[in-house]
Tab-separated table of C-alpha atoms in Angstrom:
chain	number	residue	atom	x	y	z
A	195	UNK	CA	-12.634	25.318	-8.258
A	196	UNK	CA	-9.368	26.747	-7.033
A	197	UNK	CA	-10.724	28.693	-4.297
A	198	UNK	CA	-12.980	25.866	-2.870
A	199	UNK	CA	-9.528	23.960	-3.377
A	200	UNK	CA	-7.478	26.047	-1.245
A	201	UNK	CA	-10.352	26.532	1.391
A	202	UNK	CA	-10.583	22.359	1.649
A	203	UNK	CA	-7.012	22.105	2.291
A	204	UNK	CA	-6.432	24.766	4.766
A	205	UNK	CA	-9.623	23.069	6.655
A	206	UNK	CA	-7.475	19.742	6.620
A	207	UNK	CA	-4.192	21.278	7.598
A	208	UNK	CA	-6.030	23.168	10.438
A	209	UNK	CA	-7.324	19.336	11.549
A	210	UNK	CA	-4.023	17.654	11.369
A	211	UNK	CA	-2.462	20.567	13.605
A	212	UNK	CA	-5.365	20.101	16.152
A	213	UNK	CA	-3.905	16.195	16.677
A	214	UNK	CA	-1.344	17.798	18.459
A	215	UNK	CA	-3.782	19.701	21.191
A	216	UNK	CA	-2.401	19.380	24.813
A	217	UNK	CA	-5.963	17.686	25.794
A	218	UNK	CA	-6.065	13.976	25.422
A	219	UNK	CA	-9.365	14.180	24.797
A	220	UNK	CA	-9.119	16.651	21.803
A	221	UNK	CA	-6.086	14.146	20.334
A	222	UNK	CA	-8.582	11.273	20.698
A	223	UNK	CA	-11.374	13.636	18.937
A	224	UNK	CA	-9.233	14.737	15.802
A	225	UNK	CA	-7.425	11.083	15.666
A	226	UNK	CA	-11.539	9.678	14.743
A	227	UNK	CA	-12.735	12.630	13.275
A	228	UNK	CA	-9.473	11.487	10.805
A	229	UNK	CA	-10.770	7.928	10.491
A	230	UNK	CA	-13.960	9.070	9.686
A	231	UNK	CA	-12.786	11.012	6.857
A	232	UNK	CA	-10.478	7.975	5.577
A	233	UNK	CA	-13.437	5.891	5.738
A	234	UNK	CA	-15.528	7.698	3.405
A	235	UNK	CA	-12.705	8.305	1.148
A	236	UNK	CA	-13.222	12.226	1.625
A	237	UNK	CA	-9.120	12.782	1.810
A	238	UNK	CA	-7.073	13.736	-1.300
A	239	UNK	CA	-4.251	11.294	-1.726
A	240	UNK	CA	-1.912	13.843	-1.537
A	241	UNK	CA	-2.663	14.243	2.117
A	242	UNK	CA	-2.623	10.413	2.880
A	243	UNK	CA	1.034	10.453	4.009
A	244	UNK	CA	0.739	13.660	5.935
A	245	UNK	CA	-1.945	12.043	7.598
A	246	UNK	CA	-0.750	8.287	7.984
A	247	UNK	CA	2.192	10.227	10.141
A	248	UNK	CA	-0.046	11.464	12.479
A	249	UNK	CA	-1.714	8.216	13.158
A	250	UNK	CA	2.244	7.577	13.377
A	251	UNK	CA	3.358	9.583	15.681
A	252	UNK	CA	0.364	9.141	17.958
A	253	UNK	CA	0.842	5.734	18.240
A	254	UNK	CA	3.164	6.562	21.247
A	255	UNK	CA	1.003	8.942	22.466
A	256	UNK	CA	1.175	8.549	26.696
A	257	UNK	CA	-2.894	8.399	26.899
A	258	UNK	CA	-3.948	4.719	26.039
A	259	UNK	CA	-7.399	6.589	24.259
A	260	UNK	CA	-5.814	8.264	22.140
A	261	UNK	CA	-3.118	4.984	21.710
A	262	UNK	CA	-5.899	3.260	20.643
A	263	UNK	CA	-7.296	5.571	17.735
A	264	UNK	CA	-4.288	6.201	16.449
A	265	UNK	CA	-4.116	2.141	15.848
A	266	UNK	CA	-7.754	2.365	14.212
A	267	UNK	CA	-6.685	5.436	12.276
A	268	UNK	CA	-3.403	3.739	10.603
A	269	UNK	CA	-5.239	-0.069	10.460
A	270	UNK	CA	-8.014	2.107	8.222
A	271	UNK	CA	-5.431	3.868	6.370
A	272	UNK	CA	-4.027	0.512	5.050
A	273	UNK	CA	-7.724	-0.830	4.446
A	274	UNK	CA	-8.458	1.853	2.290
A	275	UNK	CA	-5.436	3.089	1.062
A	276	UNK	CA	-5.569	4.449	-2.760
A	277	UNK	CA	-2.082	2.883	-3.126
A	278	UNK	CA	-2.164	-0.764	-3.643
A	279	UNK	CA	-4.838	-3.418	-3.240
A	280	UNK	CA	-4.292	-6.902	-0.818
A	281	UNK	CA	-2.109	-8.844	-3.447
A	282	UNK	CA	0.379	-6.243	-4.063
A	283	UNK	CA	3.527	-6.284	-3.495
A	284	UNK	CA	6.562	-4.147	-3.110
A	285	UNK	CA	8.372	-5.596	-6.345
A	286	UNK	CA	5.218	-5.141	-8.120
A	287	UNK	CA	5.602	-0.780	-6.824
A	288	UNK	CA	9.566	-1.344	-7.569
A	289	UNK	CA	8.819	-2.322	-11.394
A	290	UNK	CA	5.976	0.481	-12.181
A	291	UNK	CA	8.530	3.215	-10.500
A	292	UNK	CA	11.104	2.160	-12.896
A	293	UNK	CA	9.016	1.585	-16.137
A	294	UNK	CA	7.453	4.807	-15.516
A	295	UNK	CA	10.600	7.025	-15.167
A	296	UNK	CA	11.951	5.202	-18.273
A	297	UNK	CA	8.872	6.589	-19.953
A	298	UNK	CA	9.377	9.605	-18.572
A	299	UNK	CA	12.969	10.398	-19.772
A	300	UNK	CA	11.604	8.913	-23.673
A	301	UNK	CA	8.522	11.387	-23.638
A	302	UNK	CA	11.680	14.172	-22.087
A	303	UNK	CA	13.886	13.363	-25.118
A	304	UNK	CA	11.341	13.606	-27.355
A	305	UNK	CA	9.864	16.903	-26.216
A	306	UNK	CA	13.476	18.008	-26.466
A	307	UNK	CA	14.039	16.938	-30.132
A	308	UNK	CA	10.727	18.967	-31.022
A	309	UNK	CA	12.192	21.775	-29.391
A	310	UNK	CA	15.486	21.487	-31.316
A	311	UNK	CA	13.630	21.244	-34.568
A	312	UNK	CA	11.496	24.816	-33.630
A	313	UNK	CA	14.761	26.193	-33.061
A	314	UNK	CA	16.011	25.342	-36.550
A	315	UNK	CA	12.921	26.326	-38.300
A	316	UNK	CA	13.335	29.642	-36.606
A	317	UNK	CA	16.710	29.955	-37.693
A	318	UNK	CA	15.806	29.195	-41.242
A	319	UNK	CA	12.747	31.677	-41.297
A	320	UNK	CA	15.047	34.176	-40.080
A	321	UNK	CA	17.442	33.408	-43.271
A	322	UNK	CA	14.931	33.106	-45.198
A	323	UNK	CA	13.361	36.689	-44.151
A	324	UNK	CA	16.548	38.097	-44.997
A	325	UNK	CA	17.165	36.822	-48.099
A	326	UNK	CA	13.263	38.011	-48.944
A	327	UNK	CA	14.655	41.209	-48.336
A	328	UNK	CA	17.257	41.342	-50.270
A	329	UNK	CA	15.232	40.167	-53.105
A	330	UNK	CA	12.334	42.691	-52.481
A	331	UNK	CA	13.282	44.864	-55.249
A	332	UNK	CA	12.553	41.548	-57.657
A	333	UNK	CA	9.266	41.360	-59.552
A	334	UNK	CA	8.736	37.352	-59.699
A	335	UNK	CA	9.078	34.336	-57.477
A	336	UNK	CA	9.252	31.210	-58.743
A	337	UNK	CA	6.967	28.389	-58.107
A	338	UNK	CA	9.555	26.640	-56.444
A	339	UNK	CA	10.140	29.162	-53.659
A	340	UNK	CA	6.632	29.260	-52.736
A	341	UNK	CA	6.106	25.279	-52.619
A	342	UNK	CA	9.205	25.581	-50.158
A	343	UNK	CA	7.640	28.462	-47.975
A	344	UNK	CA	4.143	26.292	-47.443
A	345	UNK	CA	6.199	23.599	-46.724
A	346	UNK	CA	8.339	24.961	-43.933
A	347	UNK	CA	5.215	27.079	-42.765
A	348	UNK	CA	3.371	23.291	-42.393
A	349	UNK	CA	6.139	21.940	-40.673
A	350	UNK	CA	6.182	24.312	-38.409
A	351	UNK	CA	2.867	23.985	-37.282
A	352	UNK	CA	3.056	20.055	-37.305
A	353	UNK	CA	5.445	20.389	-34.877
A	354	UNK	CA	3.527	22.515	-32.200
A	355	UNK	CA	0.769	20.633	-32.797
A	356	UNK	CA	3.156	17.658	-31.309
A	357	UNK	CA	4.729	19.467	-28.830
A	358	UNK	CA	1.406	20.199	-27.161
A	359	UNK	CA	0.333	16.668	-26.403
A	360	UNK	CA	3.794	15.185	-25.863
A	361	UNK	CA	4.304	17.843	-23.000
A	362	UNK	CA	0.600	16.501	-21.629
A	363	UNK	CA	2.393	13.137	-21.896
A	364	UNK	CA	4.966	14.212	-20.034
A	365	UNK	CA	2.789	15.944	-17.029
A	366	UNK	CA	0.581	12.524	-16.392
A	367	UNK	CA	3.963	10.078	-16.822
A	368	UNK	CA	5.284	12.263	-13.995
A	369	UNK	CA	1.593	11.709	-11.992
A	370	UNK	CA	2.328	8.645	-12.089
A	371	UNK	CA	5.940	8.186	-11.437
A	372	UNK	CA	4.809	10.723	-7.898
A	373	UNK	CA	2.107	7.844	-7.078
A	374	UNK	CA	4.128	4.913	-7.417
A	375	UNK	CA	7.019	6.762	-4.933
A	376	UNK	CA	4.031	7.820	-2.664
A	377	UNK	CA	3.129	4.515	-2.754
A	378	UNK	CA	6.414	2.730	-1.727
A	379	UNK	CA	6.749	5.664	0.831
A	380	UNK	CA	3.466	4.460	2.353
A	381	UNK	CA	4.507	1.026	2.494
A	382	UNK	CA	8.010	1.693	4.198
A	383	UNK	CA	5.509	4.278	6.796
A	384	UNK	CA	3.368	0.779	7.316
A	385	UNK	CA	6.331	-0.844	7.976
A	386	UNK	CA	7.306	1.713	10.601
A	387	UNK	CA	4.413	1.182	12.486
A	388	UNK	CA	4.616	-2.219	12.961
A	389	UNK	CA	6.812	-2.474	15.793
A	390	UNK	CA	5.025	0.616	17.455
A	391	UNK	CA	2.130	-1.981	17.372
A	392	UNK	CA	3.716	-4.874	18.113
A	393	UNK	CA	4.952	-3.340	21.582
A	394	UNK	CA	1.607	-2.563	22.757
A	395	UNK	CA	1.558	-6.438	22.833
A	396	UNK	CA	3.753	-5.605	25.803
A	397	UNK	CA	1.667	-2.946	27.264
A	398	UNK	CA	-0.195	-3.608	31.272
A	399	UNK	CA	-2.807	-1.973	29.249
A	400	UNK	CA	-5.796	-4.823	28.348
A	401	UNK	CA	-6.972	-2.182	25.704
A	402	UNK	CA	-3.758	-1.566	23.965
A	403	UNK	CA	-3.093	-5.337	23.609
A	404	UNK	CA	-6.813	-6.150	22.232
A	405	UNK	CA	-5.928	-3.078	19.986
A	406	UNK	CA	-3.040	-4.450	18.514
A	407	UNK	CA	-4.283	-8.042	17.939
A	408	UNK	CA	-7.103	-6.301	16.081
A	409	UNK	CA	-5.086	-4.577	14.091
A	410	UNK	CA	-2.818	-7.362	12.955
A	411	UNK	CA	-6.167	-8.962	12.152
A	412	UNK	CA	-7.951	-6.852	10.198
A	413	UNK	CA	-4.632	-6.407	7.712
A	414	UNK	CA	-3.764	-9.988	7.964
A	415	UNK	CA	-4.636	-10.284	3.705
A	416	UNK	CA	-1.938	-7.421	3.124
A	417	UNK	CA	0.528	-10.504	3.496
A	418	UNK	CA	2.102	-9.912	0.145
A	419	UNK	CA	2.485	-6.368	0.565
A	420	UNK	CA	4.007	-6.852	4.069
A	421	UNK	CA	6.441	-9.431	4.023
A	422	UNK	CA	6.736	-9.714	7.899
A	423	UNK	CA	3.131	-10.024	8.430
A	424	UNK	CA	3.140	-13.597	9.226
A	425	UNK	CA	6.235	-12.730	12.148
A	426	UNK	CA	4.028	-10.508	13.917
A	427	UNK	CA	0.887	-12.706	13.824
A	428	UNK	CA	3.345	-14.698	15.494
A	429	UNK	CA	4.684	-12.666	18.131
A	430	UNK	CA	0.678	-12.531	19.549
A	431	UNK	CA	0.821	-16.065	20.019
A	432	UNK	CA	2.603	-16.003	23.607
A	433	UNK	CA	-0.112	-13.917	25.149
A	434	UNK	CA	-2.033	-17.308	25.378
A	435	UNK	CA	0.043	-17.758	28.286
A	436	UNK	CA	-1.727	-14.505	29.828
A	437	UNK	CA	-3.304	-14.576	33.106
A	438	UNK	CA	-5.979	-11.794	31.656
A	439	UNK	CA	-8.014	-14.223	30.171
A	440	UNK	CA	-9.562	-11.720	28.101
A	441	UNK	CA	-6.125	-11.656	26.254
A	442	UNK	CA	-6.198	-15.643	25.680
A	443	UNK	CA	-9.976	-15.166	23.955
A	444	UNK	CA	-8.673	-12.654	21.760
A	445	UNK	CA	-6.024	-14.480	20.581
A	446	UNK	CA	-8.006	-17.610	20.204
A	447	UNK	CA	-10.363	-15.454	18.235
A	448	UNK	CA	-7.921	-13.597	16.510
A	449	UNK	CA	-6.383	-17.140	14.783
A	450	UNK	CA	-10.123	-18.615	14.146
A	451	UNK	CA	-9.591	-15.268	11.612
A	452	UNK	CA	-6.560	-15.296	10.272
A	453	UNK	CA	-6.651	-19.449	9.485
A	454	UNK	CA	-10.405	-20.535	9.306
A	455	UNK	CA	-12.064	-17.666	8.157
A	456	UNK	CA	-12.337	-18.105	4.651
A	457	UNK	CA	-13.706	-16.476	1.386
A	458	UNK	CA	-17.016	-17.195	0.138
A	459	UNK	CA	-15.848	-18.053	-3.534
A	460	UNK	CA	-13.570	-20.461	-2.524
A	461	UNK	CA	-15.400	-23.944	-3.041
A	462	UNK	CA	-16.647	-26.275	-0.111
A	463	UNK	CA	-14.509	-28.834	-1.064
A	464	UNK	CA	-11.288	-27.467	-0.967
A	465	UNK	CA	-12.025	-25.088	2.356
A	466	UNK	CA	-10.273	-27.550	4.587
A	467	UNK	CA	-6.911	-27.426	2.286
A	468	UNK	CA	-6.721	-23.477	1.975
A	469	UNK	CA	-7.292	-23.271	6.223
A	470	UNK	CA	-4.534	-25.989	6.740
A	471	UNK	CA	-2.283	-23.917	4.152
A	472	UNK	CA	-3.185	-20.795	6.117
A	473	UNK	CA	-1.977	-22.882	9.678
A	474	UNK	CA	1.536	-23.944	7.392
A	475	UNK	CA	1.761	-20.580	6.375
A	476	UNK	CA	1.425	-18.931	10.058
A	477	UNK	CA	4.126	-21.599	11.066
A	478	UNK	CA	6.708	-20.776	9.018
A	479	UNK	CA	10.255	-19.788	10.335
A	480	UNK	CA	8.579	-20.139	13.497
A	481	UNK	CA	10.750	-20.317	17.003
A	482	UNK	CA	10.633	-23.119	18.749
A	483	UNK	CA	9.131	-21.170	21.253
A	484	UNK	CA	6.262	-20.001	19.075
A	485	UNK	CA	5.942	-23.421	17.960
A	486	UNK	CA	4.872	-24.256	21.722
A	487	UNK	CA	2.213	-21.024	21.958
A	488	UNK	CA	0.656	-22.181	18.869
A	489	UNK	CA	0.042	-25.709	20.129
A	490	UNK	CA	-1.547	-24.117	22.750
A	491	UNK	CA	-3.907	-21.959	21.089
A	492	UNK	CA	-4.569	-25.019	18.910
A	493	UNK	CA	-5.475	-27.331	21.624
A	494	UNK	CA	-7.784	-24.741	22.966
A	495	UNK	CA	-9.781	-24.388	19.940
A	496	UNK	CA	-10.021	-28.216	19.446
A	497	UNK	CA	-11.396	-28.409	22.590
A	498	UNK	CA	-13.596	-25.549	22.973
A	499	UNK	CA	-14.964	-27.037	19.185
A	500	UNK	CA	-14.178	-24.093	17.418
A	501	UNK	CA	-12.727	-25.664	14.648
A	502	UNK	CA	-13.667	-28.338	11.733
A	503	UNK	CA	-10.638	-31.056	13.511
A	504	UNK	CA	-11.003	-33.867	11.494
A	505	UNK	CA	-11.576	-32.078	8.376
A	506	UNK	CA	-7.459	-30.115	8.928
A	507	UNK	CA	-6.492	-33.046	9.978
A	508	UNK	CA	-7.514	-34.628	6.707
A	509	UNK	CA	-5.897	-31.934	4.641
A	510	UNK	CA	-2.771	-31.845	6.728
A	511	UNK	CA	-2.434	-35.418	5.754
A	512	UNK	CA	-2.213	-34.890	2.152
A	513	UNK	CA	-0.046	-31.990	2.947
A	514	UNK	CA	2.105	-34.263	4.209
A	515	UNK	CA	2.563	-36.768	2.414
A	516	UNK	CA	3.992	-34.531	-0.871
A	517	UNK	CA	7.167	-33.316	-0.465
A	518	UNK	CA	7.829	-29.417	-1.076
A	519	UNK	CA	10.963	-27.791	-1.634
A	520	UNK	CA	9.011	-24.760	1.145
A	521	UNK	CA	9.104	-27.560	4.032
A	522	UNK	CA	5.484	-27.181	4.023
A	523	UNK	CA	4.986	-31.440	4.581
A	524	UNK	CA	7.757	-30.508	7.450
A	525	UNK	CA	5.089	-27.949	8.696
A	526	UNK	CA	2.183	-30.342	8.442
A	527	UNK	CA	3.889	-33.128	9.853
A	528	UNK	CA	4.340	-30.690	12.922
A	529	UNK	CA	0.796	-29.579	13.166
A	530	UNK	CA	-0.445	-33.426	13.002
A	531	UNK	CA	1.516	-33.971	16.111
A	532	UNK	CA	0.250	-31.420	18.162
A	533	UNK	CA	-3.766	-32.412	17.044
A	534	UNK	CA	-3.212	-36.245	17.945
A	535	UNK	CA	-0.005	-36.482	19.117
C-alpha cells in the first residue's frame, strides 16, 4: 500500500545518502549492499538512475575498495537493467520515444475534442432548461421533444463513458514515453562511465586494472547498445606489454571471452566462423598500434594452446577470400599474417 510505499523509499533514500559516509569502509558497505539489491531485482526502476549515479560518482572515489564496487555496482546495473536487453540499440530507444509522444499528443487531442463536445452539451442543456421554463405553464410536449431530450441525455453519457478510458490512455502513453527517456538517460549515464573505467586501465593499482578489464568483459554483448564498446576492448590490449604479469593473464583471459567464448545454440560447425568474426570485429578501426598489442596477445594464446588455431585460421581464409564493402577480408587478411606470418 501507500504507506509501505513511502516507508520502502525513505529506507532507499536513507541507503543512497549513507554512500556518501566519510568511512571508506561504510562507502564500500552501502556500494554492495546496492549490488545486492540490483541483483535480486528488489529496486523500483524509478530509483535505477538515482542509483546508477552513485555507482557514478564513486567510481572516482580515492579508496581503490570502494573504486572497485562502485565498478561491480554500475557493470550489474547494465546486466540487469529494466531498460533494454543486449541487442538494443539507441535508434531502436530514439524511435519508441518519438512514436510514443506522437501517440501521446493523438490520445491529448482527442481527450480535448471530448471535452469540447461536454462543453456544448452543457451549453445546450442550459438552453434547453430555459426554454423548459418558459414553456412550464404548457400542458403537452410533443413526442418529438422528448425523443430529442433522451437523445442528448445518451450522448452525454457516451461521451464520459469515453473520456474515462481515453484519459487512462493517456496516463500509460505518458508511462511509457517517461521509460523510453529514462532509458536513453541511462544509456548516455553508461556512456559516462566509460572513460571513468577506462582510466583505471591507467591506475598503479593491480586491482583497479583487473576491475576494469572485468567490467568491459562482462558487458562485452551490450555492443549494439554501446557503440564504442569494441574501442575500449581495445584500449586493454596494451597492458600485454605489462611487467605485472598478472595484468598480461587477464588480458589474455579477458579476449579468450570476448572472441572464443561462444553461445551454446550456435551450431558446431559454424563456431570457428562466428569467433573469427568476433577477432574482425575487435579489429576494426584499430591503430596501428593496437594492431601490434593484439598480435601479441594472439601469439600468446597460440602458444600457450588456448585457442582452436587451425580451425580460425580456416575461417579467416574464407573470410578472406570474399570481398566486403566493411573491409572485413582486409581484417582477415591481417589476422592470417600475424598466425603464420
Amino acid at each position: 500500500d501507500d504507506g509501505q510505499r513511502k516507508m520502502r523509499d525513505d529506507l532507499l533514500k536513507k541507503l543512497r545518502e549513507q554512500v556518501h559516509d566519510e568511512t571508506a569502509f561504510l562507502r564500500q558497505h552501502y556500494l554492495q549492499l546496492w549490488t545486492s539489491l540490483i541483483e535480486q531485482k528488489k529496486i523500483p526502476v524509478k530509483q535505477y538512475l538515482p542509483v546508477f549515479k552513485l555507482g557514478l560518482h564513486r567510481l572516482r572515489d580515492k579508496a581503490c575498495r570502494v573504486r572497485k564496487y562502485a565498478v561491480t555496482l554500475v557493470m550489474n546495473m547494465v546486466l540487469n537493467n529494466p531498460y533494454f536487453v543486449i541487442d538494443s540499440t539507441r535508434a531502436q530507444f530514439e524511435k519508441g520515444e518519438n512514436d510514443a509522444e506522437r501517440k501521446l499528443v493523438e490520445r491529448r487531442q482527442e481527450l480535448e475534442k471530448l471535452n469540447k463536445n461536454k462543453k456544448e452539451d452543457k451549453k445546450m442543456e442550459k438552453k434547453n432548461s430555459q426554454s423548459d421554463d418558459e414553456d412550464s405553464g404548457a400542458e403537452d410536449k410533443t413526442i418529438d421533444e422528448d425523443y430529442e431530450m433522451n437523445v442528448d441525455n445518451n450522448q452525454k453519457k457516451e461521451t464520459e463513458e469515453n473520456k474515462e478510458p481515453i484519459e487512462e490512455q493517456i496516463m500509460r502513453v505518458e508511462e511509457i514515453v517517461t521509460f523510453y527517456k529514462d532509458g536513453l538517460r541511462f544509456i548516455d549515464l553508461i556512456e559516462q562511465a566509460n572513460q571513468d573505467v577506462v582510466n583505471l586501465f591507467n591506475s598503479p593499482t593491480l586491482a583497479d586494472c583487473i576491475q576494469a578489464i572485468d567490467f568491459f568483459v562482462n558487458i562485452r554483448h551490450y555492443r549494439l547498445t554501446w557503440p564504442n564498446m569494441e574501442q575500449n576492448l581495445r584500449l586493454m590490449f596494451r597492458l600485454i606489454w605489462s611487467v605485472d604479469e598478472s595484468k598480461c593473464k587477464a588480458i589474455t583471459q579477458a579476449l579468450v571471452k570476448i572472441c572464443f567464448d561462444v553461445s551454446p545454440t550456435i551450431p558446431q560447425i559454424h563456431i570457428p566462423l562466428y569467433q573469427a568474426g568476433a577477432i574482425i570485429c575487435v579489429l576494426k578501426n584499430a591503430t596501428f598500434s593496437e594492431e601490434v598489442y593484439f598480435e601479441e596477445i594472439l601469439k600468446q594464446l597460440i602458444k600457450e594452446k588456448k585457442i582452436p588455431t587451425e580451425a580460425i585460421i580456416e575461417a579467416l581464409w574464407k573470410l578472406y577470400k570474399f570481398p566486403y564493402d566493411d573491409n572485413t577480408d582486409v581484417i582477415a587478411g591481417k589476422i592470417l599474417t600475424f598466425i603464420v606470418g
